[in-house]
């Protein structure tokens, strides 16, 4: 056990780490970095790099985008670009989004009726209290806009504060607001157990749709894509994987834009279970001669706040996408998610997901086993033709090339 690690100097931290682990001090010294991130997180050691690539062909609301995506998974960017291209040929995606965030005050009481009555009667006073806790948001045209009270059980209540956080995700703003409301309620002898933002941002939904002529895909493929989406509506095992494919695209852009992907993940999955059963976030239906794709999910992403301001790469990525506001960013992200989903479903119901992945998988495996840049081209060709793409064959191929 390491106690007081955060109080040690950097050199002492490295020495302590070396002592507690099997890693040499020299290796740790080489790994350790000095950077701005030292101020950002606790017990900073180094930066952890992930690859960033560009998805192309995306058209949303008539505008063409190049989309930076941060992901370690091969074939995600290729699939997003391919899905986007199928939709681009058919006119592109349509998307719209709204943004109200929600904070909760959770209250338990044996007698909830007077509390419900008080909160309803004092709604405008409580909204004023919330806004006074972060007046700059109201000055921007945002701020606390509404409040409701829900009875969760016979003795438990949730007061939900709805806040327009403008260009920010608003977690900290909302937390300050609900804590101020909590203080006010306490003066009325109302015991508030917790006051905190909810990540089920179901008032910050982004909807994206697209239509592709059935004959562009082939009637059979279009019908099978629709069938695949039906399975995700009726079976949570299938829905989890269906949504993982969507989040492959969404997370990659959320990360590239410096946003909090845990917030987006938790909101998306909570929303996917809103009907009491976990379901696919998107649906695909054959309507007449069109395959119609639709998806709606919470996407409270931001263009300011959090670490976005100090993340120069995120700033550049927002510029690359020519993003003017948070709503537009949410719409682009939702479209990438649906493009990703389309490409994955098309592959699964036709040639199977593995064939497209094979070259990329082979490449990753060869890199892992030490293939150099110069060896990769030949090595990949040999490995995809091998009986199996596995570590043993990868090692053998590298050996053969070096003979
Ligand atoms: P910040 O605390 O950074 O607040 C947003 C900042 O942006 C404010 O300081 C605001 O200034 C400024 N700002 C400048 N221009 C605008 C504009 N046009 N619209 C809105 N704000 C503007 O971030 P958030 O409150 O957004 O919180 C996000 C962070 O909170 C993320 O890092 C997230 O990871 C983290 N977080 C997430 C939680 C969760 O998801 N459950 C919980 C807790 C934290 P001003 O002060 O003048 O209004």
CSV table of C-alpha atoms and ligand atoms in Angstrom, one decimal:
chain,number,residue,atom,x,y,z
A,1,UNK,CA,0.0,0.0,0.0
A,2,UNK,CA,1.3,3.5,-0.8
A,3,UNK,CA,0.2,6.2,1.6
A,4,UNK,CA,0.5,9.9,0.9
A,5,UNK,CA,1.7,9.3,-2.6
A,6,UNK,CA,0.3,12.7,-3.7
A,7,UNK,CA,2.4,14.5,-1.2
A,8,UNK,CA,5.7,13.1,-2.6
A,9,UNK,CA,8.0,14.9,-5.0
A,10,UNK,CA,8.0,13.6,-8.5
A,11,UNK,CA,11.3,11.8,-8.0
A,12,UNK,CA,10.1,10.3,-4.8
A,13,UNK,CA,6.9,9.1,-6.6
A,14,UNK,CA,8.9,7.4,-9.2
A,15,UNK,CA,11.2,5.8,-6.6
A,16,UNK,CA,8.2,4.6,-4.6
A,17,UNK,CA,6.5,3.2,-7.8
A,18,UNK,CA,9.7,1.3,-8.7
A,19,UNK,CA,9.9,-0.1,-5.1
A,20,UNK,CA,6.3,-1.3,-5.2
A,21,UNK,CA,6.3,-2.8,-8.6
A,22,UNK,CA,8.7,-4.9,-10.8
A,23,UNK,CA,9.4,-1.9,-13.1
A,24,UNK,CA,12.9,-0.4,-13.1
A,25,UNK,CA,13.3,3.2,-12.0
A,26,UNK,CA,15.1,3.9,-15.3
A,27,UNK,CA,12.1,2.6,-17.2
A,28,UNK,CA,9.7,4.8,-15.1
A,29,UNK,CA,12.0,7.8,-15.5
A,30,UNK,CA,11.8,7.4,-19.3
A,31,UNK,CA,8.0,7.0,-19.2
A,32,UNK,CA,7.5,10.0,-16.9
A,33,UNK,CA,6.7,13.3,-18.5
A,34,UNK,CA,6.3,17.0,-17.6
A,35,UNK,CA,3.3,18.6,-19.1
A,36,UNK,CA,0.3,20.8,-18.6
A,37,UNK,CA,-1.6,17.7,-17.7
A,38,UNK,CA,0.2,17.7,-14.3
A,39,UNK,CA,-2.2,20.4,-13.3
A,40,UNK,CA,-5.2,18.5,-14.7
A,41,UNK,CA,-5.2,15.2,-12.9
A,42,UNK,CA,-3.9,13.8,-9.7
A,43,UNK,CA,-0.7,11.8,-9.4
A,44,UNK,CA,0.2,12.5,-13.0
A,45,UNK,CA,2.8,10.2,-14.5
A,46,UNK,CA,2.7,10.6,-18.3
A,47,UNK,CA,0.5,11.0,-21.3
A,48,UNK,CA,-1.2,8.0,-22.9
A,49,UNK,CA,-1.4,8.3,-26.6
A,50,UNK,CA,-4.2,7.1,-28.8
A,51,UNK,CA,-4.4,7.3,-32.6
A,52,UNK,CA,-6.5,10.0,-34.3
A,53,UNK,CA,-7.7,9.6,-37.9
A,54,UNK,CA,-10.2,11.4,-40.2
A,55,UNK,CA,-13.5,10.1,-41.3
A,56,UNK,CA,-14.7,11.5,-44.6
A,57,UNK,CA,-17.8,11.7,-46.7
A,58,UNK,CA,-20.1,12.9,-43.9
A,59,UNK,CA,-22.9,15.2,-44.9
A,60,UNK,CA,-25.2,16.5,-42.2
A,61,UNK,CA,-28.0,19.0,-42.8
A,62,UNK,CA,-26.5,19.8,-46.3
A,63,UNK,CA,-23.0,20.5,-44.9
A,64,UNK,CA,-20.0,18.3,-45.7
A,65,UNK,CA,-17.7,17.5,-42.8
A,66,UNK,CA,-14.3,15.9,-42.2
A,67,UNK,CA,-14.5,14.3,-38.8
A,68,UNK,CA,-11.5,13.6,-36.5
A,69,UNK,CA,-11.9,10.4,-34.6
A,70,UNK,CA,-9.8,9.1,-31.7
A,71,UNK,CA,-9.8,5.4,-31.5
A,72,UNK,CA,-7.5,2.5,-31.0
A,73,UNK,CA,-9.8,0.1,-32.9
A,74,UNK,CA,-8.9,-0.8,-36.5
A,75,UNK,CA,-11.7,-0.4,-39.1
A,76,UNK,CA,-13.8,2.1,-37.1
A,77,UNK,CA,-12.8,5.0,-39.2
A,78,UNK,CA,-13.0,3.1,-42.5
A,79,UNK,CA,-16.5,1.9,-41.5
A,80,UNK,CA,-17.7,5.4,-40.5
A,81,UNK,CA,-16.5,6.8,-43.8
A,82,UNK,CA,-18.1,4.0,-45.8
A,83,UNK,CA,-21.4,4.3,-43.9
A,84,UNK,CA,-21.3,8.1,-44.4
A,85,UNK,CA,-20.6,7.6,-48.1
A,86,UNK,CA,-23.7,5.4,-48.6
A,87,UNK,CA,-25.8,8.1,-47.0
A,88,UNK,CA,-24.0,11.0,-48.8
A,89,UNK,CA,-25.0,9.5,-52.1
A,90,UNK,CA,-28.6,9.5,-50.9
A,91,UNK,CA,-28.5,13.2,-49.8
A,92,UNK,CA,-26.9,13.0,-46.4
A,93,UNK,CA,-28.1,12.9,-42.8
A,94,UNK,CA,-30.7,15.2,-41.3
A,95,UNK,CA,-30.2,16.0,-37.6
A,96,UNK,CA,-31.5,18.3,-34.9
A,97,UNK,CA,-30.7,18.7,-31.2
A,98,UNK,CA,-32.0,20.4,-28.1
A,99,UNK,CA,-30.1,21.0,-25.0
A,100,UNK,CA,-31.5,21.3,-21.5
A,101,UNK,CA,-29.5,19.6,-18.7
A,102,UNK,CA,-30.9,18.2,-15.6
A,103,UNK,CA,-29.8,18.3,-12.0
A,104,UNK,CA,-31.4,16.4,-9.1
A,105,UNK,CA,-32.1,17.0,-5.5
A,106,UNK,CA,-32.9,13.6,-3.9
A,107,UNK,CA,-35.1,13.8,-0.8
A,108,UNK,CA,-36.5,11.2,1.6
A,109,UNK,CA,-39.3,12.0,3.9
A,110,UNK,CA,-42.1,10.0,5.7
A,111,UNK,CA,-44.4,12.9,4.7
A,112,UNK,CA,-43.7,13.9,1.2
A,113,UNK,CA,-46.9,15.8,0.5
A,114,UNK,CA,-46.0,19.1,2.2
A,115,UNK,CA,-42.6,19.0,0.4
A,116,UNK,CA,-44.2,18.5,-2.9
A,117,UNK,CA,-46.6,21.4,-2.1
A,118,UNK,CA,-43.7,23.7,-1.1
A,119,UNK,CA,-41.6,23.0,-4.1
A,120,UNK,CA,-44.5,23.5,-6.5
A,121,UNK,CA,-45.5,26.8,-4.8
A,122,UNK,CA,-42.0,28.1,-4.6
A,123,UNK,CA,-40.9,27.1,-8.1
A,124,UNK,CA,-40.0,30.6,-9.2
A,125,UNK,CA,-38.2,31.4,-6.0
A,126,UNK,CA,-36.2,28.2,-6.3
A,127,UNK,CA,-35.3,29.0,-9.9
A,128,UNK,CA,-34.1,32.4,-8.8
A,129,UNK,CA,-31.9,30.7,-6.1
A,130,UNK,CA,-30.5,28.4,-8.8
A,131,UNK,CA,-29.7,31.2,-11.2
A,132,UNK,CA,-28.1,33.3,-8.4
A,133,UNK,CA,-25.6,30.5,-8.0
A,134,UNK,CA,-24.3,30.9,-11.6
A,135,UNK,CA,-25.6,34.2,-12.9
A,136,UNK,CA,-23.3,34.3,-15.9
A,137,UNK,CA,-25.2,31.4,-17.5
A,138,UNK,CA,-28.4,33.5,-17.3
A,139,UNK,CA,-26.6,36.5,-18.7
A,140,UNK,CA,-25.8,34.3,-21.8
A,141,UNK,CA,-29.5,33.6,-22.3
A,142,UNK,CA,-29.3,30.2,-20.5
A,143,UNK,CA,-29.6,29.3,-16.8
A,144,UNK,CA,-32.2,27.4,-14.8
A,145,UNK,CA,-35.4,27.3,-16.8
A,146,UNK,CA,-37.7,24.9,-15.1
A,147,UNK,CA,-38.2,22.6,-12.2
A,148,UNK,CA,-40.4,19.6,-11.5
A,149,UNK,CA,-40.9,17.2,-8.7
A,150,UNK,CA,-41.2,13.4,-9.1
A,151,UNK,CA,-42.3,11.0,-6.4
A,152,UNK,CA,-40.0,8.0,-6.7
A,153,UNK,CA,-41.5,5.9,-3.9
A,154,UNK,CA,-43.9,6.5,-0.9
A,155,UNK,CA,-41.0,8.3,0.9
A,156,UNK,CA,-38.6,9.4,-1.8
A,157,UNK,CA,-38.7,12.4,-4.1
A,158,UNK,CA,-36.6,13.9,-6.8
A,159,UNK,CA,-36.6,17.6,-7.5
A,160,UNK,CA,-35.3,18.0,-11.1
A,161,UNK,CA,-33.8,21.3,-12.1
A,162,UNK,CA,-33.6,21.9,-15.8
A,163,UNK,CA,-30.9,24.2,-17.0
A,164,UNK,CA,-29.8,25.6,-20.3
A,165,UNK,CA,-26.1,25.4,-20.1
A,166,UNK,CA,-25.5,27.0,-23.6
A,167,UNK,CA,-22.2,25.9,-25.0
A,168,UNK,CA,-21.0,24.0,-21.9
A,169,UNK,CA,-21.9,20.5,-20.8
A,170,UNK,CA,-22.8,22.1,-17.6
A,171,UNK,CA,-21.9,19.5,-14.9
A,172,UNK,CA,-20.2,22.0,-12.6
A,173,UNK,CA,-22.7,24.7,-13.3
A,174,UNK,CA,-25.6,22.4,-12.4
A,175,UNK,CA,-23.9,21.0,-9.4
A,176,UNK,CA,-23.4,24.6,-8.0
A,177,UNK,CA,-27.0,25.3,-8.8
A,178,UNK,CA,-28.5,22.2,-7.1
A,179,UNK,CA,-26.3,22.7,-4.1
A,180,UNK,CA,-27.6,26.3,-3.7
A,181,UNK,CA,-31.2,25.0,-4.0
A,182,UNK,CA,-30.3,22.3,-1.4
A,183,UNK,CA,-29.2,25.0,1.1
A,184,UNK,CA,-32.4,26.9,0.5
A,185,UNK,CA,-34.6,23.8,1.1
A,186,UNK,CA,-32.6,23.0,4.3
A,187,UNK,CA,-33.8,26.4,5.7
A,188,UNK,CA,-37.3,25.0,5.3
A,189,UNK,CA,-36.4,21.8,7.3
A,190,UNK,CA,-36.4,19.8,4.1
A,191,UNK,CA,-33.6,17.2,4.3
A,192,UNK,CA,-31.9,16.8,0.9
A,193,UNK,CA,-29.8,13.5,0.7
A,194,UNK,CA,-28.0,14.4,-2.5
A,195,UNK,CA,-27.8,17.2,-5.0
A,196,UNK,CA,-26.1,16.3,-8.3
A,197,UNK,CA,-26.3,16.4,-12.1
A,198,UNK,CA,-28.1,13.5,-13.8
A,199,UNK,CA,-26.3,12.0,-16.8
A,200,UNK,CA,-29.6,10.7,-18.2
A,201,UNK,CA,-29.8,13.9,-20.2
A,202,UNK,CA,-33.2,13.1,-21.8
A,203,UNK,CA,-33.9,16.8,-22.4
A,204,UNK,CA,-30.6,17.1,-24.4
A,205,UNK,CA,-31.5,14.8,-27.2
A,206,UNK,CA,-30.1,14.7,-30.7
A,207,UNK,CA,-32.1,13.0,-33.4
A,208,UNK,CA,-30.6,11.9,-36.7
A,209,UNK,CA,-32.2,10.3,-39.7
A,210,UNK,CA,-31.3,9.2,-43.2
A,211,UNK,CA,-32.9,7.5,-46.1
A,212,UNK,CA,-31.1,5.3,-48.6
A,213,UNK,CA,-32.9,4.0,-51.8
A,214,UNK,CA,-33.3,0.3,-51.3
A,215,UNK,CA,-31.9,-0.4,-54.8
A,216,UNK,CA,-28.6,1.4,-53.8
A,217,UNK,CA,-28.0,-1.4,-51.2
A,218,UNK,CA,-29.9,-4.2,-52.8
A,219,UNK,CA,-33.3,-5.2,-51.7
A,220,UNK,CA,-32.1,-8.3,-49.7
A,221,UNK,CA,-29.4,-6.3,-47.9
A,222,UNK,CA,-31.8,-3.5,-47.0
A,223,UNK,CA,-34.4,-6.0,-45.6
A,224,UNK,CA,-31.7,-7.8,-43.6
A,225,UNK,CA,-30.5,-4.5,-42.1
A,226,UNK,CA,-34.0,-3.8,-41.0
A,227,UNK,CA,-34.3,-7.3,-39.6
A,228,UNK,CA,-31.0,-6.8,-37.7
A,229,UNK,CA,-32.3,-3.6,-36.2
A,230,UNK,CA,-35.5,-5.5,-35.1
A,231,UNK,CA,-33.4,-8.0,-33.1
A,232,UNK,CA,-31.7,-5.1,-31.3
A,233,UNK,CA,-35.2,-3.9,-30.2
A,234,UNK,CA,-36.3,-7.2,-28.8
A,235,UNK,CA,-33.1,-8.7,-27.4
A,236,UNK,CA,-30.7,-6.9,-25.0
A,237,UNK,CA,-27.8,-9.3,-25.9
A,238,UNK,CA,-28.1,-8.1,-29.5
A,239,UNK,CA,-28.9,-4.5,-28.4
A,240,UNK,CA,-25.7,-4.2,-26.4
A,241,UNK,CA,-23.5,-5.1,-29.4
A,242,UNK,CA,-25.7,-3.0,-31.8
A,243,UNK,CA,-25.1,0.0,-29.5
A,244,UNK,CA,-21.4,-0.8,-29.0
A,245,UNK,CA,-21.0,-0.3,-32.8
A,246,UNK,CA,-22.8,3.0,-32.6
A,247,UNK,CA,-20.6,4.1,-29.7
A,248,UNK,CA,-17.5,3.2,-31.7
A,249,UNK,CA,-18.2,6.2,-33.8
A,250,UNK,CA,-19.7,8.4,-31.1
A,251,UNK,CA,-17.0,8.0,-28.5
A,252,UNK,CA,-14.2,8.6,-31.1
A,253,UNK,CA,-15.6,12.0,-32.0
A,254,UNK,CA,-16.5,12.8,-28.4
A,255,UNK,CA,-12.9,12.1,-27.4
A,256,UNK,CA,-11.5,14.0,-30.4
A,257,UNK,CA,-13.5,17.1,-29.4
A,258,UNK,CA,-12.2,16.9,-25.8
A,259,UNK,CA,-15.6,16.0,-24.3
A,260,UNK,CA,-16.4,13.7,-21.4
A,261,UNK,CA,-17.1,10.3,-23.0
A,262,UNK,CA,-18.1,8.6,-19.7
A,263,UNK,CA,-21.0,11.1,-19.5
A,264,UNK,CA,-22.0,10.4,-23.0
A,265,UNK,CA,-21.7,6.6,-22.5
A,266,UNK,CA,-23.8,6.6,-19.3
A,267,UNK,CA,-26.5,8.8,-20.8
A,268,UNK,CA,-26.7,6.8,-24.0
A,269,UNK,CA,-27.1,3.4,-22.2
A,270,UNK,CA,-29.5,4.8,-19.7
A,271,UNK,CA,-31.6,6.2,-22.5
A,272,UNK,CA,-31.4,2.9,-24.4
A,273,UNK,CA,-33.2,1.3,-21.4
A,274,UNK,CA,-35.8,4.0,-21.1
A,275,UNK,CA,-38.7,1.6,-21.9
A,276,UNK,CA,-37.7,-0.7,-19.1
A,277,UNK,CA,-35.7,-3.0,-21.4
A,278,UNK,CA,-32.3,-2.2,-22.9
A,279,UNK,CA,-32.8,-1.7,-26.7
A,280,UNK,CA,-30.9,-0.6,-29.8
A,281,UNK,CA,-30.5,3.2,-30.0
A,282,UNK,CA,-31.2,3.2,-33.7
A,283,UNK,CA,-33.8,1.6,-35.9
A,284,UNK,CA,-33.7,0.8,-39.6
A,285,UNK,CA,-37.0,0.2,-41.6
A,286,UNK,CA,-37.8,-0.4,-45.2
A,287,UNK,CA,-40.4,2.2,-46.0
A,288,UNK,CA,-41.6,1.9,-49.7
A,289,UNK,CA,-38.4,2.0,-51.7
A,290,UNK,CA,-36.2,3.5,-49.0
A,291,UNK,CA,-34.2,2.2,-46.1
A,292,UNK,CA,-34.9,4.7,-43.3
A,293,UNK,CA,-32.5,5.0,-40.4
A,294,UNK,CA,-33.3,6.9,-37.2
A,295,UNK,CA,-31.6,7.4,-33.9
A,296,UNK,CA,-32.2,9.6,-30.9
A,297,UNK,CA,-29.9,9.8,-27.9
A,298,UNK,CA,-28.7,12.3,-25.3
A,299,UNK,CA,-25.6,14.1,-26.5
A,300,UNK,CA,-24.8,16.9,-24.2
A,301,UNK,CA,-21.4,17.7,-25.7
A,302,UNK,CA,-19.7,21.1,-25.3
A,303,UNK,CA,-17.5,23.4,-27.2
A,304,UNK,CA,-16.3,25.1,-24.0
A,305,UNK,CA,-15.7,24.1,-20.4
A,306,UNK,CA,-14.1,21.0,-18.8
A,307,UNK,CA,-10.7,20.5,-20.3
A,308,UNK,CA,-11.6,21.6,-23.9
A,309,UNK,CA,-10.1,25.0,-23.4
A,310,UNK,CA,-6.6,23.6,-22.5
A,311,UNK,CA,-6.7,20.8,-25.0
A,312,UNK,CA,-5.1,22.3,-28.1
A,313,UNK,CA,-5.7,19.2,-30.1
A,314,UNK,CA,-9.5,19.3,-29.3
A,315,UNK,CA,-9.5,22.9,-30.3
A,316,UNK,CA,-7.9,22.1,-33.6
A,317,UNK,CA,-10.3,19.2,-34.2
A,318,UNK,CA,-13.3,21.5,-33.6
A,319,UNK,CA,-11.8,23.8,-36.2
A,320,UNK,CA,-11.3,20.9,-38.6
A,321,UNK,CA,-15.0,20.1,-38.3
A,322,UNK,CA,-15.9,23.8,-38.6
A,323,UNK,CA,-18.0,23.5,-35.6
A,324,UNK,CA,-19.8,26.7,-34.6
A,325,UNK,CA,-21.7,25.5,-31.6
A,326,UNK,CA,-22.4,22.6,-29.3
A,327,UNK,CA,-25.7,21.6,-31.0
A,328,UNK,CA,-23.9,21.3,-34.4
A,329,UNK,CA,-21.2,19.2,-32.8
A,330,UNK,CA,-23.9,16.9,-31.3
A,331,UNK,CA,-25.5,16.5,-34.7
A,332,UNK,CA,-22.2,15.6,-36.4
A,333,UNK,CA,-21.5,13.1,-33.6
A,334,UNK,CA,-25.0,11.5,-33.9
A,335,UNK,CA,-24.6,11.2,-37.7
A,336,UNK,CA,-21.2,9.5,-37.3
A,337,UNK,CA,-22.8,7.0,-34.9
A,338,UNK,CA,-25.6,6.2,-37.4
A,339,UNK,CA,-23.1,5.9,-40.2
A,340,UNK,CA,-21.0,3.5,-38.1
A,341,UNK,CA,-24.1,1.5,-37.3
A,342,UNK,CA,-25.1,1.3,-41.0
A,343,UNK,CA,-21.7,0.1,-42.1
A,344,UNK,CA,-21.6,-2.5,-39.3
A,345,UNK,CA,-25.1,-3.9,-40.0
A,346,UNK,CA,-24.5,-4.0,-43.7
A,347,UNK,CA,-21.3,-6.0,-43.2
A,348,UNK,CA,-22.9,-8.3,-40.6
A,349,UNK,CA,-25.8,-9.2,-42.9
A,350,UNK,CA,-23.8,-9.6,-46.1
A,351,UNK,CA,-20.1,-10.7,-46.1
A,352,UNK,CA,-19.8,-10.9,-42.3
A,353,UNK,CA,-17.9,-8.5,-40.1
A,354,UNK,CA,-14.7,-10.4,-40.1
A,355,UNK,CA,-13.8,-10.1,-43.8
A,356,UNK,CA,-13.5,-6.3,-43.7
A,357,UNK,CA,-11.6,-6.5,-40.4
A,358,UNK,CA,-9.1,-9.1,-41.6
A,359,UNK,CA,-6.4,-6.9,-43.1
A,360,UNK,CA,-6.5,-4.4,-40.2
A,361,UNK,CA,-6.5,-7.2,-37.7
A,362,UNK,CA,-3.5,-8.8,-39.4
A,363,UNK,CA,-1.7,-5.5,-39.4
A,364,UNK,CA,-2.3,-4.9,-35.6
A,365,UNK,CA,-1.1,-8.4,-34.9
A,366,UNK,CA,2.0,-8.0,-36.9
A,367,UNK,CA,2.9,-4.7,-35.3
A,368,UNK,CA,2.3,-6.2,-31.9
A,369,UNK,CA,4.8,-9.0,-32.9
A,370,UNK,CA,7.5,-6.5,-34.0
A,371,UNK,CA,7.0,-6.2,-37.8
A,372,UNK,CA,8.7,-3.0,-39.0
A,373,UNK,CA,7.0,-0.5,-41.3
A,374,UNK,CA,9.0,-1.8,-44.3
A,375,UNK,CA,7.9,-5.4,-43.6
A,376,UNK,CA,4.2,-4.7,-43.0
A,377,UNK,CA,2.9,-4.6,-46.6
A,378,UNK,CA,4.3,-8.1,-47.5
A,379,UNK,CA,3.6,-9.5,-44.0
A,380,UNK,CA,-0.1,-8.5,-44.1
A,381,UNK,CA,-0.6,-10.0,-47.5
A,382,UNK,CA,0.9,-13.3,-46.3
A,383,UNK,CA,-1.0,-13.3,-43.0
A,384,UNK,CA,-4.4,-12.7,-44.6
A,385,UNK,CA,-3.7,-15.7,-46.8
A,386,UNK,CA,-2.6,-17.9,-43.9
A,387,UNK,CA,-5.0,-20.5,-42.5
A,388,UNK,CA,-5.5,-18.4,-39.4
A,389,UNK,CA,-4.8,-14.9,-38.4
A,390,UNK,CA,-3.1,-15.6,-35.1
A,391,UNK,CA,0.1,-14.8,-33.1
A,392,UNK,CA,1.8,-18.0,-34.2
A,393,UNK,CA,1.4,-17.3,-37.9
A,394,UNK,CA,2.3,-13.6,-37.4
A,395,UNK,CA,5.6,-14.5,-35.8
A,396,UNK,CA,6.4,-17.1,-38.4
A,397,UNK,CA,5.8,-14.7,-41.2
A,398,UNK,CA,8.0,-12.1,-39.7
A,399,UNK,CA,10.7,-14.7,-39.2
A,400,UNK,CA,10.4,-15.9,-42.9
A,401,UNK,CA,10.7,-12.3,-44.1
A,402,UNK,CA,13.9,-11.8,-42.1
A,403,UNK,CA,15.6,-14.9,-43.4
B,1,LIG,P1,-16.9,24.1,-16.5
B,1,LIG,O1,-16.9,24.0,-15.1
B,1,LIG,O2,-15.6,24.3,-17.2
B,1,LIG,O3,-18.0,25.3,-16.9
B,1,LIG,C1,-18.2,25.8,-18.1
B,1,LIG,C2,-17.4,27.1,-18.3
B,1,LIG,O4,-17.5,27.6,-19.6
B,1,LIG,C3,-17.9,28.2,-17.4
B,1,LIG,O5,-16.8,28.6,-16.7
B,1,LIG,C4,-18.4,29.3,-18.3
B,1,LIG,O6,-18.1,30.5,-17.8
B,1,LIG,C5,-17.6,29.0,-19.6
B,1,LIG,N1,-18.2,29.5,-20.8
B,1,LIG,C6,-17.7,30.3,-21.6
B,1,LIG,N2,-18.5,30.6,-22.7
B,1,LIG,C7,-19.6,29.8,-22.5
B,1,LIG,C8,-20.8,29.6,-23.2
B,1,LIG,N3,-21.0,30.3,-24.4
B,1,LIG,N4,-21.7,28.8,-22.7
B,1,LIG,C9,-21.5,28.2,-21.5
B,1,LIG,N5,-20.4,28.3,-20.8
B,1,LIG,C10,-19.5,29.1,-21.2
B,1,LIG,O7,-17.6,22.9,-17.2
B,1,LIG,P2,-19.0,22.3,-17.1
B,1,LIG,O8,-19.9,23.0,-16.0
B,1,LIG,O9,-19.6,22.3,-18.5
B,1,LIG,O10,-18.7,20.8,-16.6
B,1,LIG,C11,-18.1,19.9,-17.5
B,1,LIG,C12,-17.0,19.2,-16.8
B,1,LIG,O11,-17.5,18.6,-15.6
B,1,LIG,C13,-16.4,18.1,-17.6
B,1,LIG,O12,-15.0,18.2,-17.4
B,1,LIG,C14,-16.9,16.9,-16.9
B,1,LIG,O13,-16.0,15.8,-17.1
B,1,LIG,C15,-17.1,17.3,-15.5
B,1,LIG,N6,-18.0,16.6,-14.6
B,1,LIG,C16,-18.9,15.7,-15.1
B,1,LIG,C17,-19.8,15.1,-14.2
B,1,LIG,C18,-20.8,14.1,-14.7
B,1,LIG,O14,-20.9,13.9,-15.9
B,1,LIG,N7,-21.6,13.4,-13.9
B,1,LIG,C19,-19.8,15.4,-12.8
B,1,LIG,C20,-18.8,16.4,-12.4
B,1,LIG,C21,-18.0,17.0,-13.3
B,1,LIG,P3,-18.9,31.3,-16.7
B,1,LIG,O15,-18.3,30.8,-15.4
B,1,LIG,O16,-18.6,32.7,-16.9
B,1,LIG,O17,-20.3,30.9,-16.8
